Coordinates of C-alpha atoms and ligand atoms in Angstrom, one line a residue:
M131 CA 102.0 82.1 81.0
T132 CA 98.5 80.5 81.9
F133 CA 97.1 79.1 85.0
A134 CA 97.1 75.5 82.9
D135 CA 101.1 75.9 83.0
L136 CA 101.0 76.1 87.2
G137 CA 100.3 72.6 88.1
L138 CA 97.1 73.1 89.4
S139 CA 94.6 70.2 89.4
P140 CA 91.8 70.4 86.8
K141 CA 89.0 70.9 89.3
V142 CA 90.8 74.1 90.7
L143 CA 91.4 75.0 86.9
S144 CA 87.7 74.6 86.1
A145 CA 86.9 76.8 88.8
V146 CA 89.5 79.9 88.0
I147 CA 88.0 79.7 84.5
D148 CA 84.8 80.1 85.8
A149 CA 85.8 83.0 87.9
G150 CA 86.9 84.6 84.9
Y151 CA 90.4 84.9 85.2
T152 CA 92.8 84.0 82.5
Q153 CA 96.2 85.0 83.4
P154 CA 98.0 84.5 86.9
T155 CA 99.3 87.5 88.7
P156 CA 102.7 87.6 89.2
I157 CA 102.5 86.8 92.8
Q158 CA 100.3 83.8 91.5
A159 CA 102.7 82.8 88.9
G160 CA 105.5 83.2 91.4
A161 CA 104.4 81.4 94.3
I162 CA 102.0 78.5 93.3
P163 CA 104.3 76.2 91.6
H164 CA 106.6 76.1 94.4
A165 CA 103.4 76.0 97.1
L166 CA 102.3 72.8 94.9
A167 CA 105.8 71.5 95.6
G168 CA 105.4 71.4 99.1
K169 CA 107.8 74.3 99.6
D170 CA 107.6 77.1 102.3
V171 CA 106.9 80.4 100.6
L172 CA 107.6 83.7 101.9
G173 CA 105.5 86.1 99.7
I174 CA 106.1 89.9 99.7
A175 CA 102.9 91.3 98.1
Q176 CA 100.3 93.7 98.7
T177 CA 96.4 93.1 98.9
G178 CA 95.1 93.6 95.7
T179 CA 98.0 91.6 93.7
G180 CA 95.8 88.6 93.6
K181 CA 98.0 86.9 96.8
T182 CA 95.0 85.3 98.2
A183 CA 94.6 83.0 95.4
S184 CA 98.3 82.5 95.5
F185 CA 97.7 80.1 98.4
V186 CA 94.1 79.2 98.2
L187 CA 94.5 77.9 94.6
P188 CA 97.6 75.1 95.4
M189 CA 95.9 74.6 99.1
L190 CA 92.9 73.3 97.2
T191 CA 94.8 71.3 95.1
R192 CA 96.8 69.6 97.7
L193 CA 93.9 69.1 99.5
E194 CA 92.3 66.5 97.1
R195 CA 94.2 63.9 98.7
G196 CA 93.2 63.0 102.4
R197 CA 90.5 63.7 104.5
A198 CA 89.9 65.9 107.9
R199 CA 89.2 64.2 111.1
A200 CA 87.1 65.7 113.9
R201 CA 89.0 69.1 115.8
M202 CA 92.2 68.4 113.7
P203 CA 91.9 70.6 110.9
R204 CA 94.2 69.9 108.1
T205 CA 95.1 73.5 107.4
L206 CA 95.2 76.6 109.4
I207 CA 95.0 80.0 107.8
L208 CA 95.9 83.0 110.1
E209 CA 94.2 86.5 109.3
P210 CA 94.7 89.7 111.3
T211 CA 90.9 90.9 110.8
R212 CA 87.5 89.2 110.6
E213 CA 86.8 90.7 107.4
L214 CA 89.9 89.5 105.8
A215 CA 89.4 85.8 107.3
A216 CA 85.7 86.1 105.8
Q217 CA 87.1 87.3 102.4
V218 CA 89.3 84.2 102.5
E219 CA 86.5 82.1 103.0
E220 CA 84.7 83.5 100.3
N221 CA 87.7 82.8 98.0
F222 CA 87.7 79.1 99.3
I223 CA 84.0 79.1 98.3
K224 CA 84.6 80.4 95.2
Y225 CA 87.5 78.6 93.9
G226 CA 86.8 75.2 95.8
K227 CA 83.0 74.9 94.2
N228 CA 84.0 71.6 92.6
H229 CA 85.6 70.1 95.7
R230 CA 83.6 69.3 99.0
L231 CA 85.5 70.5 101.7
N232 CA 84.5 71.3 105.1
I233 CA 85.7 75.2 106.1
A234 CA 85.5 76.6 109.4
L235 CA 85.7 80.1 110.3
L236 CA 86.9 81.3 113.7
I237 CA 86.5 84.9 114.3
G238 CA 85.2 86.9 117.6
G239 CA 81.9 88.1 117.4
V240 CA 80.2 85.2 116.3
S241 CA 79.1 82.3 118.7
F242 CA 81.4 79.9 120.0
D243 CA 78.8 77.2 119.8
D244 CA 78.5 77.3 116.1
Q245 CA 82.1 77.0 115.4
E246 CA 82.7 74.1 117.7
R247 CA 80.3 72.5 115.6
K248 CA 82.3 72.9 112.5
L249 CA 85.4 71.9 114.4
E250 CA 83.7 68.7 115.5
R251 CA 82.6 67.5 111.9
G252 CA 86.3 67.9 111.1
A253 CA 87.8 71.2 109.1
D254 CA 89.5 70.8 106.0
V255 CA 90.3 74.5 106.0
L256 CA 90.3 76.3 109.3
I257 CA 90.4 80.2 108.8
A258 CA 91.0 82.3 111.9
T259 CA 91.9 85.3 113.6
P260 CA 94.6 84.3 116.3
G261 CA 93.0 85.5 119.6
R262 CA 89.7 83.4 118.4
M263 CA 91.7 80.5 117.5
L264 CA 93.8 80.1 120.9
D265 CA 90.5 80.7 122.6
H266 CA 89.2 77.5 121.0
F267 CA 92.4 75.8 121.6
E268 CA 92.5 76.7 125.3
R269 CA 89.0 75.4 125.7
G270 CA 90.1 71.8 124.6
K271 CA 87.9 71.9 121.0
L272 CA 90.9 72.0 118.9
L273 CA 94.0 69.9 118.4
L274 CA 96.9 71.5 116.0
T275 CA 99.0 68.4 115.4
G276 CA 97.0 67.3 112.2
V277 CA 97.9 70.8 110.2
E278 CA 99.6 70.0 107.3
I279 CA 99.7 73.6 105.6
L280 CA 99.9 77.0 107.6
V281 CA 99.4 80.2 106.2
I282 CA 100.4 83.5 107.8
D283 CA 98.8 86.5 105.6
E284 CA 99.5 90.2 106.3
A285 CA 102.0 89.3 108.8
D286 CA 102.9 93.2 109.1
R287 CA 99.5 94.1 109.9
M288 CA 99.7 91.3 112.7
L289 CA 102.9 93.1 114.1
D290 CA 100.9 96.4 114.0
M291 CA 97.9 95.0 115.8
G292 CA 100.3 93.2 118.4
F293 CA 99.6 89.7 117.2
I294 CA 102.9 88.4 117.2
P295 CA 103.5 86.8 120.4
D296 CA 100.2 84.7 119.7
I297 CA 101.3 83.6 116.2
E298 CA 104.7 82.7 117.8
R299 CA 102.9 80.7 120.3
I300 CA 100.6 78.9 117.2
C301 CA 103.8 78.2 115.0
K302 CA 104.9 76.2 118.0
L303 CA 101.9 74.2 118.3
I304 CA 101.8 72.8 114.8
P305 CA 104.2 70.1 113.7
F306 CA 107.5 71.7 112.2
T307 CA 106.7 69.0 109.3
R308 CA 104.3 71.3 108.1
Q309 CA 104.5 73.5 104.8
T310 CA 104.3 77.3 105.8
L311 CA 103.3 79.8 103.3
F312 CA 104.0 83.5 104.7
F313 CA 102.6 86.6 103.4
S314 CA 103.4 90.2 104.3
A315 CA 103.4 93.4 102.2
T316 CA 106.6 94.9 104.1
M317 CA 109.3 93.3 106.0
P318 CA 110.1 95.1 108.8
P319 CA 113.1 93.5 111.1
E320 CA 110.4 91.6 113.6
I321 CA 108.9 90.3 110.5
T322 CA 112.3 89.2 109.1
R323 CA 113.0 87.4 112.5
L324 CA 109.6 85.5 112.6
T325 CA 110.5 83.8 109.0
Q326 CA 114.0 83.1 110.2
Q327 CA 112.5 81.2 113.1
F328 CA 109.7 79.6 111.7
L329 CA 110.0 79.0 107.8
Q330 CA 112.2 76.3 106.5
A331 CA 114.4 77.2 103.7
P332 CA 111.4 79.3 101.9
V333 CA 111.4 80.2 98.5
R334 CA 111.2 84.3 98.4
V335 CA 108.4 85.7 95.9
E336 CA 108.5 89.5 95.8
V337 CA 106.4 90.9 93.4
S338 CA 106.9 94.8 94.0
K339 CA 109.3 96.5 96.0
P340 CA 108.0 96.7 99.8
A341 CA 105.8 99.6 100.1
T342 CA 105.5 100.9 96.5
T343 CA 102.4 102.2 95.3
A344 CA 100.7 101.5 92.2
A345 CA 101.6 103.7 88.9
N346 CA 97.7 103.8 88.4
I347 CA 97.1 105.8 91.1
T348 CA 96.8 109.5 90.9
Q349 CA 97.8 110.8 94.0
R350 CA 97.5 114.4 95.4
L351 CA 97.9 116.1 98.5
V352 CA 95.2 118.6 99.6
K353 CA 95.9 121.7 101.8
S354 CA 93.7 122.1 104.9
G355 CA 92.9 124.0 107.6
S356 CA 93.8 122.3 110.9
K357 CA 90.1 122.4 112.6
P358 CA 87.8 119.5 112.4
W359 CA 85.1 121.4 110.6
A360 CA 87.5 123.1 108.0
K361 CA 88.7 119.5 107.1
R362 CA 85.1 118.3 107.1
E363 CA 84.2 121.2 104.5
R364 CA 87.3 120.7 102.5
L365 CA 86.4 117.3 102.0
R366 CA 83.1 117.6 101.2
N367 CA 83.9 120.2 98.6
L368 CA 86.6 117.8 97.1
I369 CA 83.9 115.0 96.8
R370 CA 81.6 117.3 95.1
S371 CA 84.3 118.7 92.9
E372 CA 85.4 115.2 91.3
G373 CA 81.4 114.6 90.2
D374 CA 80.5 111.7 88.3
G375 CA 84.1 110.6 88.3
L376 CA 83.6 109.7 91.7
K377 CA 81.8 106.4 91.4
N378 CA 82.6 105.2 95.2
A379 CA 85.1 106.2 97.9
I380 CA 86.6 104.9 101.2
I381 CA 87.5 107.8 103.5
F382 CA 90.0 107.0 105.9
C383 CA 90.8 108.4 109.4
N384 CA 92.9 107.9 112.0
R385 CA 90.6 107.3 114.9
K386 CA 87.4 105.4 115.4
S387 CA 86.0 108.5 117.1
E388 CA 86.9 110.3 114.0
V389 CA 85.0 107.7 111.7
A390 CA 81.8 108.1 113.6
T391 CA 81.8 112.1 113.9
L392 CA 82.7 112.1 110.0
F393 CA 80.2 109.7 108.8
R394 CA 77.4 111.7 110.8
S395 CA 78.5 115.0 109.2
L396 CA 78.5 113.6 105.8
V397 CA 75.2 111.8 106.3
R398 CA 73.6 115.5 107.6
H399 CA 75.3 117.0 104.5
E400 CA 73.2 114.4 102.5
F401 CA 76.3 112.2 101.2
D402 CA 75.3 108.6 100.4
A403 CA 77.6 107.3 103.4
G404 CA 78.2 104.6 105.9
A405 CA 81.0 103.9 108.4
L406 CA 83.1 100.8 109.4
H407 CA 85.2 100.8 112.3
G408 CA 86.2 98.4 114.9
D409 CA 83.6 98.5 117.5
M410 CA 80.9 97.8 115.4
D411 CA 79.6 94.0 115.9
Q412 CA 80.6 91.5 113.3
R413 CA 76.9 91.5 111.4
A414 CA 76.9 95.1 111.5
R415 CA 80.2 95.6 109.8
M416 CA 79.4 92.6 107.3
T417 CA 76.3 94.2 106.2
M418 CA 77.8 97.6 105.9
L419 CA 80.7 96.3 103.6
E420 CA 78.2 94.0 101.6
N421 CA 76.2 97.5 100.7
F422 CA 79.6 99.0 99.6
R423 CA 80.6 96.3 97.5
K424 CA 77.1 96.2 96.0
G425 CA 77.0 99.6 95.3
N426 CA 74.1 100.5 97.3
L427 CA 76.4 103.0 99.3
K428 CA 78.8 105.5 97.7
L429 CA 81.2 106.3 100.4
L430 CA 82.4 104.4 103.1
V431 CA 84.4 106.0 105.7
A432 CA 86.6 103.9 107.9
S433 CA 89.4 103.1 110.0
D434 CA 92.7 101.4 109.2
V435 CA 92.0 98.2 111.3
A436 CA 88.6 97.7 109.8
A437 CA 89.5 98.2 106.3
R438 CA 92.7 96.6 106.2
G439 CA 92.5 94.0 103.4
L440 CA 89.0 94.5 102.1
D441 CA 88.5 93.0 98.7
I442 CA 86.4 95.8 97.3
P443 CA 87.0 96.0 93.4
D444 CA 86.7 98.8 91.5
V445 CA 87.0 101.7 94.1
S446 CA 87.2 104.8 92.3
H447 CA 88.5 107.1 95.2
V448 CA 90.5 107.0 98.3
F449 CA 90.5 110.1 100.6
N450 CA 92.8 110.4 103.5
F451 CA 91.1 112.5 105.9
D452 CA 93.8 112.2 108.3
V453 CA 97.4 111.7 107.2
P454 CA 98.2 108.1 108.5
T455 CA 101.0 108.3 111.1
H456 CA 102.5 105.0 110.1
A457 CA 103.8 105.6 106.2
E458 CA 102.8 102.1 105.6
D459 CA 99.4 102.6 106.2
Y460 CA 99.4 104.8 103.2
V461 CA 100.5 102.3 101.0
H462 CA 97.6 100.1 102.1
R463 CA 95.0 102.7 102.3
I464 CA 95.6 103.9 98.6
G465 CA 95.9 100.2 97.5
R466 CA 92.3 100.0 98.0
T467 CA 91.8 101.7 94.5
G468 CA 93.6 101.3 91.5
R469 CA 93.0 97.5 91.7
A470 CA 93.5 95.0 88.9
G471 CA 95.0 97.7 86.8
R472 CA 92.5 99.9 87.0
S473 CA 93.0 103.7 87.5
G474 CA 92.1 105.2 90.8
K475 CA 92.7 108.3 92.4
A476 CA 93.8 108.9 96.0
F477 CA 93.6 112.6 98.0
T478 CA 95.2 113.2 101.4
L479 CA 94.2 116.1 103.3
V480 CA 97.1 118.1 104.8
T481 CA 97.3 120.3 107.7
R482 CA 100.4 122.2 109.3
A483 CA 100.7 119.8 111.9
D484 CA 100.9 116.7 109.3
E485 CA 104.2 117.6 107.4
K486 CA 106.3 115.3 109.2
Y487 CA 104.1 112.4 108.3
V488 CA 103.9 113.4 104.8
T489 CA 107.6 113.4 104.7
G490 CA 107.9 109.9 106.1
I491 CA 105.6 108.9 103.3
E492 CA 107.0 110.6 100.6
K493 CA 110.6 108.7 101.8
L494 CA 109.0 105.5 102.0
I495 CA 107.3 105.4 98.8
G496 CA 110.2 106.9 97.0
Q497 CA 108.6 110.0 95.1
E498 CA 107.0 113.3 95.8
I499 CA 103.4 113.6 96.0
E500 CA 102.0 116.5 93.9
W501 CA 99.4 119.2 95.6
F502 CA 96.0 119.6 94.3
D503 CA 95.9 123.3 94.6
G504 CA 99.1 124.7 96.2
D505 CA 101.0 123.6 99.1
L506 CA 100.5 124.4 102.8
S507 CA 102.2 127.9 102.4
T508 CA 99.0 129.0 100.3
L509 CA 97.0 128.5 103.0
T510 CA 95.3 131.7 103.7
V511 CA 94.1 133.3 107.3
E512 CA 90.9 132.6 106.7
D513 CA 91.6 128.8 106.4
E514 CA 93.2 128.4 109.6
A515 CA 90.9 130.6 111.3
N516 CA 89.6 129.4 114.6
E517 CA 86.2 130.3 113.8
R518 CA 84.2 129.2 111.0
P519 CA 83.2 131.7 108.3
S520 CA 80.3 133.6 109.4
R521 CA 77.2 132.9 107.1
R522 CA 76.8 136.5 106.3
G523 CA 80.2 136.2 104.5
R524 CA 79.4 133.3 102.6
A525 CA 78.8 133.6 99.1
P526 CA 75.2 133.9 97.8
K527 CA 75.1 130.4 96.2
Q528 CA 76.0 128.8 99.6
R529 CA 73.4 131.1 101.4
E530 CA 70.7 129.6 99.1
E531 CA 71.6 126.3 99.6
D532 CA 71.3 126.9 103.3
S533 CA 68.2 128.4 103.1
R534 CA 66.8 125.5 101.0
R535 CA 68.2 123.0 103.7
R536 CA 66.5 125.1 106.2
E537 CA 63.1 125.0 104.6
R538 CA 63.4 121.2 103.9
R539 CA 63.9 120.9 107.7
E540 CA 61.2 122.9 108.7
Q541 CA 59.0 120.9 106.4
A542 CA 60.2 117.7 108.1
R543 CA 59.4 118.8 111.5
Q544 CA 56.0 119.7 110.3
Q545 CA 55.1 116.4 108.6
P546 CA 54.1 113.6 110.4
P547 CA 56.4 110.6 110.6
Q548 CA 56.1 108.3 107.4
K549 CA 55.4 104.8 107.8
E550 CA 58.1 103.9 105.1
E551 CA 61.4 105.5 105.3
S552 CA 64.5 105.5 102.9
A553 CA 67.3 103.1 103.8
H554 CA 69.2 106.2 103.6
S555 CA 67.0 108.2 106.3
E556 CA 67.0 105.1 108.5
R557 CA 70.7 104.9 108.6
T558 CA 70.6 108.6 109.4
R559 CA 68.1 108.1 112.2
E560 CA 70.0 105.0 113.7
Q561 CA 73.3 106.9 114.0
K562 CA 71.7 109.9 115.3
P563 CA 70.9 109.2 119.5
S564 CA 68.7 112.3 120.5
S565 CA 71.3 113.2 122.8
R566 CA 73.8 113.9 120.0
R567 CA 71.4 116.0 117.9
H568 CA 71.8 119.2 119.2
S569 CA 75.4 119.2 118.9
E570 CA 75.4 117.8 115.3
E571 CA 72.8 120.8 114.1
K572 CA 75.3 123.4 115.9
D573 CA 78.0 121.5 113.4
A574 CA 76.0 122.1 110.4
H575 CA 74.9 125.5 111.3
P576 CA 77.0 127.9 113.3
P577 CA 75.6 130.5 115.0
V578 CA 75.0 133.6 113.3
G579 CA 76.3 137.0 114.7
F580 CA 77.4 135.6 118.0
G581 CA 80.0 132.9 117.0
D582 CA 81.8 131.3 119.7
D583 CA 80.8 134.2 122.3
I584 CA 77.2 132.4 123.2
P585 CA 76.9 131.3 126.5
D586 CA 76.2 127.4 126.4
F587 CA 73.0 127.4 128.6
M588 CA 71.7 129.6 125.5
K589 CA 72.5 126.5 123.2
V590 CA 70.0 124.2 124.8
P591 CA 67.5 123.1 122.2
G592 CA 64.1 124.0 122.6
K593 CA 61.1 121.8 122.3
V594 CA 59.5 121.7 119.1
Ligands
AMP703 P1 94.0 90.0 96.7 O1 95.2 90.5 96.3 O2 94.0 88.6 96.6 O3 93.0 90.7 97.6 O4 93.1 90.2 95.1 C1 92.7 91.0 94.4 C2 91.7 91.2 93.5 O5 92.3 90.4 92.2 C3 90.6 90.1 93.8 O6 89.5 91.2 93.4 C4 90.5 89.2 93.2 O7 89.4 88.5 92.7 C5 91.4 89.5 91.9 N1 92.2 88.3 91.3 C6 92.8 87.4 91.7 N2 93.6 86.8 90.7 C7 93.3 87.6 89.4 C8 93.7 87.2 88.2 N3 94.6 86.2 88.1 N4 93.3 87.7 87.4 C9 92.7 89.1 87.6 N5 92.1 89.3 88.8 C10 93.0 88.8 89.6

């Protein structure tokens, strides 16, 4: 089957050809003809399957008739995160390059005024996160009575993030004569209930069983000691052992605070890393993402919320620094690699406390995940020790590396500040407020001989 068989308009077809796509993906082949026919669609598909184009392309075709009126958008797409919303906008720009459509993006972290001006001009396509959209609605800047097509994307994620009451409210504000295109990677009971309430005789298009992982992703469990420093060391060794095969990677943590700590630690160990978490402002997140996408950054440490649905083609590796507590998150995380048929690798660090979560994941994906170098029963006493290995006991190679690093640091201290610094060192400095510097150095170089017995007052940094 080709795109020409799906019934898309010539303008859309030409943009698809320019984008370099020749064959529709299964979700596109299944959903587009029904969406063009004006039917409600329930698409069960993960990100990475081409599902964005499966609603953007038919919407563009249908929008060719009619025009927008002030404050009355013609279509509305709801996304759980700002990044996803921005990506959908990019898709509209890419595939809509032969159209003259007004697109408005309503997301948090951006000024209300600019968004209001766009709404005032009349939006053909309104892409929004639920909270920001309702804010505009409550300010009286938005009328939803003209919406002809409603898209609810990543519904299971909306559920995780507590957006379902907002979604229900929005659905009730839009005329029931609308067409609804609804997408979710999994179908938990709350989502099924939502579809029963708000979709009318939907055509169900399911491209893979809920929560299956792609066959082209090599998955491995990696035993690790449970202390944070032990996990960080394990991760570093793992990254190094992958060598040139590691083109770029996303490293997932369960908590925002862990994202920040791991990011700082990686930079300190001279890895080319950046961070993405929900507390960063929109501009910083976008810049970080853009750098990663362009290949200016090799490792991206991220939380689930920040990374959900990111369209980053060709990520070679995913590392789960923490085992996700929700099994579905595992599927989403590792789905960042092995996209569009490429091969990818996904490593998950597992400590003794994580066993039950691993069992949950294996149950969900219906397969056992292989261990990288032995299961948890092969953890050694040192792996589980409370103290870091003393540097006296380190291998000669490691000692040499440490001493080289010490020397470099000494030199850096003695040199006057350079005028021009690399982006890398700038990033390092930006993320290292002086108040944290002491604890970070402590982290990289544990005290020799005293171990944890050094009284805290002795660890205060001296002035250089
Ligand atoms: P999505 O599932 O929408 O996040 O899309 C995943 C990736 O597949 C994106 O990088 C798209 O640009 C790409 N893509 C979408 N449709 C096709 C297609 N028909 N053929 C090849 N790649 C595609």
